[in-house]
mmCIF file of C-alpha atoms in Angstrom:
data_model
loop_
_atom_site.group_PDB
_atom_site.id
_atom_site.type_symbol
_atom_site.label_atom_id
_atom_site.label_comp_id
_atom_site.label_asym_id
_atom_site.label_seq_id
_atom_site.Cartn_x
_atom_site.Cartn_y
_atom_site.Cartn_z
ATOM 1 C CA MET G 25 -57.562 116.202 -69.209
ATOM 2 C CA GLU G 26 -55.155 119.144 -67.660
ATOM 3 C CA LYS G 27 -55.084 117.514 -64.308
ATOM 4 C CA ARG G 28 -53.925 114.160 -66.368
ATOM 5 C CA LYS G 29 -50.998 115.938 -68.125
ATOM 6 C CA ILE G 30 -49.990 117.405 -64.584
ATOM 7 C CA LEU G 31 -50.019 114.021 -63.224
ATOM 8 C CA LEU G 32 -48.232 112.357 -65.829
ATOM 9 C CA ALA G 33 -45.686 115.042 -66.062
ATOM 10 C CA GLY G 34 -45.113 114.608 -62.294
ATOM 11 C CA LEU G 35 -44.891 110.668 -63.041
ATOM 12 C CA ALA G 36 -42.299 111.149 -65.417
ATOM 13 C CA GLY G 37 -40.381 113.642 -63.141
ATOM 14 C CA LEU G 38 -40.440 111.144 -60.254
ATOM 15 C CA PHE G 39 -39.067 108.259 -62.451
ATOM 16 C CA SER G 40 -36.271 110.099 -63.816
ATOM 17 C CA LEU G 41 -35.325 111.112 -60.034
ATOM 18 C CA ILE G 42 -35.566 107.415 -59.463
ATOM 19 C CA PHE G 43 -33.344 106.289 -62.758
ATOM 20 C CA ILE G 44 -30.801 109.205 -61.709
ATOM 21 C CA SER G 45 -30.443 108.022 -58.392
ATOM 22 C CA ALA G 46 -30.319 104.107 -59.113
ATOM 23 C CA LEU G 47 -27.207 105.319 -61.278
ATOM 24 C CA THR G 48 -25.686 107.278 -58.785
ATOM 25 C CA PHE G 49 -25.721 104.621 -56.369
ATOM 26 C CA ALA G 50 -25.375 101.814 -58.928
ATOM 27 C CA ALA G 51 -22.536 99.394 -57.441
ATOM 28 C CA PRO G 52 -19.136 99.976 -58.857
ATOM 29 C CA ILE G 53 -17.813 97.373 -61.706
ATOM 30 C CA GLU G 54 -15.376 95.147 -59.807
ATOM 31 C CA ILE G 55 -12.184 94.061 -61.256
ATOM 32 C CA LYS G 56 -10.301 91.112 -59.496
ATOM 33 C CA PHE G 57 -6.568 91.360 -60.489
ATOM 34 C CA GLY G 58 -4.553 88.465 -59.281
ATOM 35 C CA HIS G 59 -0.156 88.234 -58.943
ATOM 36 C CA VAL G 60 1.892 85.889 -57.223
ATOM 37 C CA ASP G 61 4.422 88.792 -55.733
ATOM 38 C CA PRO G 62 4.769 90.223 -52.605
ATOM 39 C CA PRO G 63 2.076 93.332 -51.669
ATOM 40 C CA ASP G 64 4.921 95.783 -50.955
ATOM 41 C CA VAL G 65 5.173 98.588 -53.212
ATOM 42 C CA CYS G 66 8.462 99.528 -52.499
ATOM 43 C CA THR G 67 10.303 96.152 -53.093
ATOM 44 C CA SER G 68 7.708 94.321 -55.485
ATOM 45 C CA LYS G 69 7.609 95.071 -59.226
ATOM 46 C CA LYS G 70 4.079 93.281 -59.433
ATOM 47 C CA GLY G 71 2.793 94.500 -56.317
ATOM 48 C CA ALA G 72 3.708 98.408 -57.224
ATOM 49 C CA ALA G 73 2.236 97.941 -60.320
ATOM 50 C CA ALA G 74 -0.718 96.154 -59.334
ATOM 51 C CA VAL G 75 -1.475 99.220 -56.754
ATOM 52 C CA ALA G 76 -0.697 101.998 -58.999
ATOM 53 C CA PHE G 77 -3.186 100.587 -61.551
ATOM 54 C CA LYS G 78 -6.063 100.290 -58.906
ATOM 55 C CA HIS G 79 -5.826 103.915 -57.805
ATOM 56 C CA LEU G 80 -5.227 104.962 -61.265
ATOM 57 C CA VAL G 81 -8.435 103.448 -62.474
ATOM 58 C CA GLU G 82 -10.403 104.370 -59.549
ATOM 59 C CA GLY G 83 -9.479 107.815 -59.696
ATOM 60 C CA GLY G 84 -10.000 108.031 -62.910
ATOM 61 C CA THR G 85 -13.213 106.544 -63.406
ATOM 62 C CA SER G 86 -14.372 108.521 -60.198
ATOM 63 C CA GLY G 87 -15.040 105.358 -58.373
ATOM 64 C CA ALA G 88 -17.348 103.890 -61.116
ATOM 65 C CA VAL G 89 -14.440 100.924 -61.476
ATOM 66 C CA GLU G 90 -13.120 99.076 -58.206
ATOM 67 C CA VAL G 91 -10.228 97.018 -58.588
ATOM 68 C CA LYS G 92 -9.393 94.479 -55.745
ATOM 69 C CA VAL G 93 -5.836 93.169 -55.850
ATOM 70 C CA PHE G 94 -4.750 89.747 -54.789
ATOM 71 C CA PRO G 95 -1.195 89.541 -54.371
ATOM 72 C CA ALA G 96 1.341 87.064 -53.287
ATOM 73 C CA GLY G 97 -0.507 83.867 -55.053
ATOM 74 C CA GLN G 98 -3.584 84.395 -52.946
ATOM 75 C CA LEU G 99 -5.740 83.279 -56.174
ATOM 76 C CA GLY G 100 -2.993 80.696 -57.264
ATOM 77 C CA GLY G 101 0.198 80.384 -59.090
ATOM 78 C CA GLU G 102 0.737 82.102 -62.497
ATOM 79 C CA ARG G 103 -0.689 79.172 -64.267
ATOM 80 C CA GLU G 104 -3.937 79.388 -62.453
ATOM 81 C CA LEU G 105 -4.173 83.215 -62.674
ATOM 82 C CA ILE G 106 -3.938 82.958 -66.313
ATOM 83 C CA GLU G 107 -6.368 80.144 -66.767
ATOM 84 C CA ALA G 108 -8.977 82.232 -64.600
ATOM 85 C CA THR G 109 -8.326 85.206 -66.595
ATOM 86 C CA LYS G 110 -8.881 82.940 -69.754
ATOM 87 C CA LEU G 111 -12.199 81.675 -68.147
ATOM 88 C CA GLY G 112 -13.249 85.242 -66.691
ATOM 89 C CA THR G 113 -13.433 83.835 -63.074
ATOM 90 C CA ILE G 114 -11.039 86.786 -62.483
ATOM 91 C CA GLN G 115 -11.032 89.663 -64.677
ATOM 92 C CA MET G 116 -6.975 90.704 -64.880
ATOM 93 C CA CYS G 117 -3.815 89.381 -63.780
ATOM 94 C CA MET G 118 -0.373 90.101 -64.137
ATOM 95 C CA VAL G 119 2.177 87.267 -64.857
ATOM 96 C CA SER G 120 5.724 86.524 -66.676
ATOM 97 C CA ALA G 121 7.340 83.259 -68.035
ATOM 98 C CA ALA G 122 3.882 81.194 -66.898
ATOM 99 C CA ILE G 123 2.415 82.863 -70.512
ATOM 100 C CA ALA G 124 4.256 80.427 -72.227
ATOM 101 C CA GLY G 125 2.386 77.501 -70.948
ATOM 102 C CA THR G 126 -0.903 79.525 -72.968
ATOM 103 C CA TYR G 127 0.912 81.250 -75.609
ATOM 104 C CA LYS G 128 3.857 79.228 -76.503
ATOM 105 C CA GLU G 129 5.150 81.947 -78.871
ATOM 106 C CA ALA G 130 6.529 84.078 -75.726
ATOM 107 C CA GLN G 131 9.655 81.547 -75.536
ATOM 108 C CA VAL G 132 11.116 83.823 -78.118
ATOM 109 C CA LEU G 133 11.507 86.183 -75.176
ATOM 110 C CA ASP G 134 13.513 83.628 -73.209
ATOM 111 C CA ILE G 135 16.346 83.147 -75.983
ATOM 112 C CA PRO G 136 19.461 84.385 -73.920
ATOM 113 C CA TYR G 137 21.675 87.471 -74.856
ATOM 114 C CA LEU G 138 19.088 88.977 -76.968
ATOM 115 C CA PHE G 139 18.798 92.551 -74.931
ATOM 116 C CA SER G 140 22.205 94.536 -73.983
ATOM 117 C CA SER G 141 20.125 96.729 -71.626
ATOM 118 C CA ALA G 142 16.552 97.184 -70.029
ATOM 119 C CA PRO G 143 15.751 100.426 -72.344
ATOM 120 C CA ILE G 144 16.365 98.298 -75.502
ATOM 121 C CA ALA G 145 13.989 95.549 -74.016
ATOM 122 C CA TRP G 146 11.496 98.449 -73.228
ATOM 123 C CA LYS G 147 11.396 100.160 -76.501
ATOM 124 C CA VAL G 148 10.897 96.770 -78.271
ATOM 125 C CA MET G 149 8.132 95.936 -76.071
ATOM 126 C CA ASP G 150 6.273 99.215 -76.698
ATOM 127 C CA GLY G 151 7.076 99.537 -79.987
ATOM 128 C CA TRP G 152 5.583 97.437 -82.733
ATOM 129 C CA PHE G 153 7.147 93.976 -82.014
ATOM 130 C CA GLY G 154 5.038 94.284 -78.557
ATOM 131 C CA LYS G 155 1.961 95.508 -80.497
ATOM 132 C CA GLU G 156 2.166 92.580 -82.566
ATOM 133 C CA MET G 157 2.664 90.029 -80.150
ATOM 134 C CA ALA G 158 -0.022 91.987 -77.850
ATOM 135 C CA GLU G 159 -2.683 91.374 -81.135
ATOM 136 C CA ASP G 160 -1.334 87.653 -81.353
ATOM 137 C CA ILE G 161 -1.992 86.892 -77.766
ATOM 138 C CA LEU G 162 -5.412 88.248 -77.957
ATOM 139 C CA LYS G 163 -6.337 86.480 -81.378
ATOM 140 C CA LYS G 164 -4.972 82.888 -79.621
ATOM 141 C CA THR G 165 -5.968 83.239 -75.866
ATOM 142 C CA GLY G 166 -8.906 85.586 -75.805
ATOM 143 C CA MET G 167 -6.930 87.931 -73.537
ATOM 144 C CA ARG G 168 -5.948 91.091 -74.003
ATOM 145 C CA VAL G 169 -2.459 92.708 -73.134
ATOM 146 C CA LEU G 170 -3.007 95.893 -71.371
ATOM 147 C CA GLY G 171 0.702 96.875 -70.935
ATOM 148 C CA TYR G 172 4.055 95.527 -70.363
ATOM 149 C CA GLY G 173 6.393 95.209 -67.128
ATOM 150 C CA GLU G 174 9.616 93.508 -66.175
ATOM 151 C CA THR G 175 10.903 90.959 -64.075
ATOM 152 C CA GLY G 176 14.480 91.779 -65.061
ATOM 153 C CA PHE G 177 17.745 90.216 -65.933
ATOM 154 C CA ARG G 178 18.854 86.918 -64.587
ATOM 155 C CA ASN G 179 22.399 86.206 -63.620
ATOM 156 C CA PHE G 180 24.346 83.655 -62.273
ATOM 157 C CA THR G 181 25.846 83.086 -58.506
ATOM 158 C CA SER G 182 27.760 80.309 -57.536
ATOM 159 C CA SER G 183 29.478 78.986 -54.081
ATOM 160 C CA VAL G 184 32.236 77.594 -55.626
ATOM 161 C CA ARG G 185 34.339 79.881 -57.994
ATOM 162 C CA LEU G 186 33.415 83.330 -59.873
ATOM 163 C CA ILE G 187 32.065 82.781 -63.433
ATOM 164 C CA LYS G 188 33.854 85.022 -65.703
ATOM 165 C CA SER G 189 33.323 82.903 -68.920
ATOM 166 C CA PRO G 190 31.511 79.547 -69.690
ATOM 167 C CA ALA G 191 34.377 77.653 -69.039
ATOM 168 C CA ASP G 192 34.071 78.640 -65.178
ATOM 169 C CA LEU G 193 30.647 77.104 -65.432
ATOM 170 C CA LYS G 194 32.060 73.461 -66.423
ATOM 171 C CA GLY G 195 31.591 70.640 -63.693
ATOM 172 C CA LEU G 196 29.128 72.991 -61.782
ATOM 173 C CA LYS G 197 25.540 72.243 -61.070
ATOM 174 C CA ILE G 198 23.258 74.757 -61.282
ATOM 175 C CA ARG G 199 19.754 74.764 -60.097
ATOM 176 C CA VAL G 200 17.241 76.005 -62.505
ATOM 177 C CA MET G 201 13.323 76.423 -63.084
ATOM 178 C CA GLU G 202 11.769 73.187 -65.010
ATOM 179 C CA SER G 203 11.912 74.536 -68.163
ATOM 180 C CA PRO G 204 13.289 73.258 -70.996
ATOM 181 C CA ILE G 205 14.706 76.365 -72.268
ATOM 182 C CA TYR G 206 16.728 77.122 -69.154
ATOM 183 C CA LEU G 207 17.860 73.272 -69.133
ATOM 184 C CA THR G 208 19.295 73.809 -72.994
ATOM 185 C CA LEU G 209 20.943 77.465 -71.832
ATOM 186 C CA VAL G 210 22.682 75.937 -68.876
ATOM 187 C CA ARG G 211 23.994 72.833 -70.557
ATOM 188 C CA ALA G 212 25.290 74.778 -73.395
ATOM 189 C CA LEU G 213 27.459 76.679 -71.340
ATOM 190 C CA GLY G 214 29.131 73.797 -69.898
ATOM 191 C CA ALA G 215 27.279 73.343 -66.561
ATOM 192 C CA SER G 216 24.836 70.671 -65.341
ATOM 193 C CA PRO G 217 21.170 71.635 -65.034
ATOM 194 C CA THR G 218 19.529 70.783 -62.251
ATOM 195 C CA PRO G 219 15.579 71.399 -61.981
ATOM 196 C CA ILE G 220 14.557 72.063 -58.395
ATOM 197 C CA ALA G 221 11.419 73.779 -57.126
ATOM 198 C CA TRP G 222 11.949 77.288 -56.262
ATOM 199 C CA PRO G 223 10.755 76.523 -52.383
ATOM 200 C CA GLU G 224 13.507 73.856 -51.963
ATOM 201 C CA THR G 225 15.960 75.903 -53.666
ATOM 202 C CA TYR G 226 17.639 77.919 -50.845
ATOM 203 C CA GLN G 227 18.088 74.346 -48.948
ATOM 204 C CA ALA G 228 19.762 72.698 -51.479
ATOM 205 C CA LEU G 229 22.233 75.710 -52.403
ATOM 206 C CA GLN G 230 22.876 75.475 -48.371
ATOM 207 C CA GLN G 231 23.301 71.384 -48.318
ATOM 208 C CA LYS G 232 25.918 71.913 -51.499
ATOM 209 C CA VAL G 233 23.143 69.879 -53.666
ATOM 210 C CA VAL G 234 23.615 72.339 -56.261
ATOM 211 C CA ASP G 235 26.746 74.765 -56.659
ATOM 212 C CA GLY G 236 24.686 77.592 -58.078
ATOM 213 C CA GLN G 237 21.452 79.189 -59.339
ATOM 214 C CA GLU G 238 20.088 81.839 -61.903
ATOM 215 C CA ASN G 239 18.163 85.088 -60.881
ATOM 216 C CA PRO G 240 17.608 88.525 -60.932
ATOM 217 C CA VAL G 241 19.489 90.633 -58.575
ATOM 218 C CA SER G 242 16.256 91.693 -56.639
ATOM 219 C CA VAL G 243 15.575 87.988 -55.946
ATOM 220 C CA ILE G 244 19.047 87.138 -54.849
ATOM 221 C CA LEU G 245 18.376 89.683 -52.108
ATOM 222 C CA SER G 246 15.065 89.505 -50.818
ATOM 223 C CA PHE G 247 15.678 85.726 -50.728
ATOM 224 C CA LYS G 248 18.550 85.821 -48.885
ATOM 225 C CA LEU G 249 20.507 83.743 -51.417
ATOM 226 C CA TYR G 250 23.836 85.743 -50.464
ATOM 227 C CA GLU G 251 23.771 83.691 -47.039
ATOM 228 C CA VAL G 252 24.745 80.421 -49.373
ATOM 229 C CA GLN G 253 26.146 81.883 -52.451
ATOM 230 C CA LYS G 254 29.374 83.875 -52.404
ATOM 231 C CA TYR G 255 29.586 84.627 -56.485
ATOM 232 C CA LEU G 256 27.652 86.609 -58.324
ATOM 233 C CA THR G 257 28.094 87.310 -62.445
ATOM 234 C CA LEU G 258 26.016 90.142 -64.359
ATOM 235 C CA ASP G 259 25.629 88.111 -67.313
ATOM 236 C CA GLY G 260 21.826 89.220 -67.799
ATOM 237 C CA HIS G 261 21.430 86.159 -69.687
ATOM 238 C CA THR G 262 17.649 86.727 -70.140
ATOM 239 C CA TYR G 263 15.467 89.265 -69.733
ATOM 240 C CA GLY G 264 11.870 88.622 -68.180
ATOM 241 C CA VAL G 265 8.856 90.659 -69.249
ATOM 242 C CA ASP G 266 5.686 90.977 -67.217
ATOM 243 C CA PHE G 267 2.143 90.664 -68.941
ATOM 244 C CA ILE G 268 -0.617 92.636 -67.775
ATOM 245 C CA LEU G 269 -3.737 90.940 -68.984
ATOM 246 C CA ILE G 270 -7.484 91.203 -69.023
ATOM 247 C CA ASN G 271 -10.254 89.151 -70.561
ATOM 248 C CA GLU G 272 -11.315 90.172 -73.649
ATOM 249 C CA LYS G 273 -15.097 89.526 -73.117
ATOM 250 C CA PHE G 274 -15.108 91.660 -69.925
ATOM 251 C CA PHE G 275 -12.693 94.405 -71.488
ATOM 252 C CA GLN G 276 -15.798 94.567 -74.326
ATOM 253 C CA SER G 277 -18.512 94.827 -72.149
ATOM 254 C CA LEU G 278 -17.238 98.156 -70.670
ATOM 255 C CA PRO G 279 -18.105 101.702 -72.004
ATOM 256 C CA LYS G 280 -15.740 103.112 -74.286
ATOM 257 C CA GLU G 281 -14.205 105.750 -71.749
ATOM 258 C CA THR G 282 -13.789 103.388 -69.417
ATOM 259 C CA GLN G 283 -11.564 101.019 -71.635
ATOM 260 C CA ASP G 284 -9.400 104.084 -72.444
ATOM 261 C CA VAL G 285 -8.975 104.515 -68.622
ATOM 262 C CA LEU G 286 -7.857 100.730 -68.000
ATOM 263 C CA LYS G 287 -5.464 101.093 -71.197
ATOM 264 C CA VAL G 288 -3.751 104.192 -69.713
ATOM 265 C CA SER G 289 -3.442 102.986 -66.466
ATOM 266 C CA ALA G 290 -2.227 99.827 -67.126
ATOM 267 C CA ILE G 291 0.726 101.264 -69.764
ATOM 268 C CA ASN G 292 1.322 103.694 -66.596
ATOM 269 C CA ALA G 293 1.392 100.580 -64.080
ATOM 270 C CA GLY G 294 3.973 98.767 -66.322
ATOM 271 C CA TYR G 295 6.399 101.670 -66.191
ATOM 272 C CA ILE G 296 5.935 101.608 -62.313
ATOM 273 C CA GLY G 297 7.133 98.277 -62.205
ATOM 274 C CA ARG G 298 9.651 98.987 -64.082
ATOM 275 C CA SER G 299 11.363 101.282 -62.294
ATOM 276 C CA ILE G 300 10.653 99.572 -58.832
ATOM 277 C CA GLN G 301 12.631 96.464 -60.676
ATOM 278 C CA GLN G 302 15.501 98.747 -61.851
ATOM 279 C CA LEU G 303 15.489 100.628 -58.510
ATOM 280 C CA ASN G 304 15.728 97.202 -56.479
ATOM 281 C CA SER G 305 18.089 96.054 -58.609
ATOM 282 C CA ALA G 306 20.447 99.147 -58.209
ATOM 283 C CA ILE G 307 20.104 99.009 -54.185
ATOM 284 C CA GLY G 308 20.357 95.356 -54.238
ATOM 285 C CA LEU G 309 23.712 95.456 -55.918
ATOM 286 C CA SER G 310 25.100 97.582 -53.297
ATOM 287 C CA ALA G 311 23.338 95.519 -50.549
ATOM 288 C CA LEU G 312 24.942 92.168 -51.807
ATOM 289 C CA LYS G 313 28.354 93.690 -51.574
ATOM 290 C CA GLU G 314 27.928 94.616 -48.409
ATOM 291 C CA LYS G 315 26.373 90.980 -47.426
ATOM 292 C CA GLY G 316 30.000 90.153 -48.752
ATOM 293 C CA MET G 317 29.069 88.848 -51.976
ATOM 294 C CA GLU G 318 31.947 89.120 -54.865
ATOM 295 C CA ILE G 319 30.128 90.739 -57.713
ATOM 296 C CA TYR G 320 31.697 90.464 -61.589
ATOM 297 C CA SER G 321 30.858 92.142 -64.653
ATOM 298 C CA PRO G 322 31.739 90.344 -67.799
ATOM 299 C CA THR G 323 33.698 92.207 -70.644
ATOM 300 C CA PRO G 324 32.058 92.612 -74.094
ATOM 301 C CA LYS G 325 34.473 90.036 -74.859
ATOM 302 C CA GLU G 326 33.381 87.540 -72.367
ATOM 303 C CA LEU G 327 29.444 88.391 -72.850
ATOM 304 C CA ALA G 328 30.122 87.461 -76.632
ATOM 305 C CA MET G 329 31.702 84.211 -75.672
ATOM 306 C CA PHE G 330 28.589 83.303 -73.108
ATOM 307 C CA ARG G 331 26.580 84.380 -76.299
ATOM 308 C CA GLU G 332 27.975 82.326 -78.808
ATOM 309 C CA ALA G 333 27.910 79.109 -76.525
ATOM 310 C CA ALA G 334 24.280 79.602 -75.500
ATOM 311 C CA GLN G 335 22.099 81.727 -78.055
ATOM 312 C CA LYS G 336 22.242 79.058 -81.089
ATOM 313 C CA PRO G 337 21.222 76.125 -79.108
ATOM 314 C CA VAL G 338 18.495 78.016 -77.440
ATOM 315 C CA MET G 339 17.449 79.838 -80.397
ATOM 316 C CA GLU G 340 16.980 76.223 -82.388
ATOM 317 C CA TYR G 341 15.002 74.635 -79.295
ATOM 318 C CA VAL G 342 12.661 77.653 -79.538
ATOM 319 C CA GLU G 343 12.582 77.531 -83.618
ATOM 320 C CA LYS G 344 11.166 73.848 -83.154
ATOM 321 C CA GLN G 345 8.476 74.859 -80.769
ATOM 322 C CA ILE G 346 7.434 77.949 -82.502
ATOM 323 C CA GLY G 347 8.839 78.407 -86.397
ATOM 324 C CA ARG G 348 10.937 81.301 -87.365
ATOM 325 C CA ILE G 349 8.617 84.116 -87.843
ATOM 326 C CA TRP G 350 8.681 85.450 -84.192
ATOM 327 C CA ILE G 351 12.551 84.869 -84.049
ATOM 328 C CA ASP G 352 12.804 86.824 -86.736
ATOM 329 C CA LYS G 353 10.393 89.584 -85.870
ATOM 330 C CA LEU G 354 12.321 90.262 -82.486
ATOM 331 C CA MET G 355 15.778 90.045 -83.875
ATOM 332 C CA LYS G 356 14.757 92.890 -86.395
ATOM 333 C CA ALA G 357 13.099 94.952 -83.626
ATOM 334 C CA ILE G 358 16.357 94.630 -81.353
ATOM 335 C CA LYS G 359 18.538 95.867 -84.394
ATOM 336 C CA GLU G 360 16.155 98.726 -84.988
ATOM 337 C CA VAL G 361 16.068 99.963 -81.391
ATOM 338 C CA GLU G 362 20.009 99.496 -81.275
ATOM 339 C CA THR G 363 20.617 101.274 -84.268
ATOM 340 C CA GLU G 364 18.134 104.208 -82.865
ATOM 341 C CA LEU G 365 19.708 104.376 -79.546
ATOM 342 C CA SER G 366 22.866 104.688 -80.970
ATOM 343 C CA LYS G 367 22.506 107.903 -83.310
#
């Protein structure tokens, strides 16, 4: 009997060692994280955010989670990344405007001339409005928003003349994304909106198929649009938000402590993406000026003219698509933040 007890105790100890060893050498949990931006952390907002997220998560979980980043559209465009994350084919993605194809309420963020500065947009998205939108996205799509980044403010460029008011846009052909919102926006300002696929935009500008286009400063610089555009107007008509998304079923399969690491890491990654975007915009303005672009910042009176012409028509279009609730929520959140920051 004594020998049997010793044998059983020995076997129990052996099984414990085997179990501990199995845990120690278990393969890490894998997260596939896709985005469409370049991988360079110095120039790419999504690239910097994704790399930051990878290292924060892997360090915060002591290697129990491995994040594999797939940049530059390696896993498809933004629509494909969203669909893959919804289905669980990949675990995560970081996307911007394309989310409106899956979650149409995100169109509210494309109403022009809402945010007068990036800090206001940050506080709105990091505050109650962003939390409520994240909850609604989770409910309607099965994807959780772990954090928000930014793609920045979009501005008009032209090869014909400097744009100081909506009157200067009249008669110009402006390349836009194939989006009803941007078609409505540009048409309301008196120009002729011309949808052209992004890979064909440079050539269209070069050959004068269109007179101008609209994009963030960093895009204008990185894609060398200064070679085919002379004038830049910093009207900041729309502000783009990046969404860091994770498949909810996968997220719920993780231990609570791992979920917490992912949440904090994504928030910090969003901050880093914003910082890279802001840095590149600041550097980009100087670089574009050196490249020969004439840059103009509209006065408050001129911006009011842009807002008066474009905001109402776009808002009416968005209201037909999603109703009034999210428009009112966003306007309320912006007003609260503006009041807070003005104190």
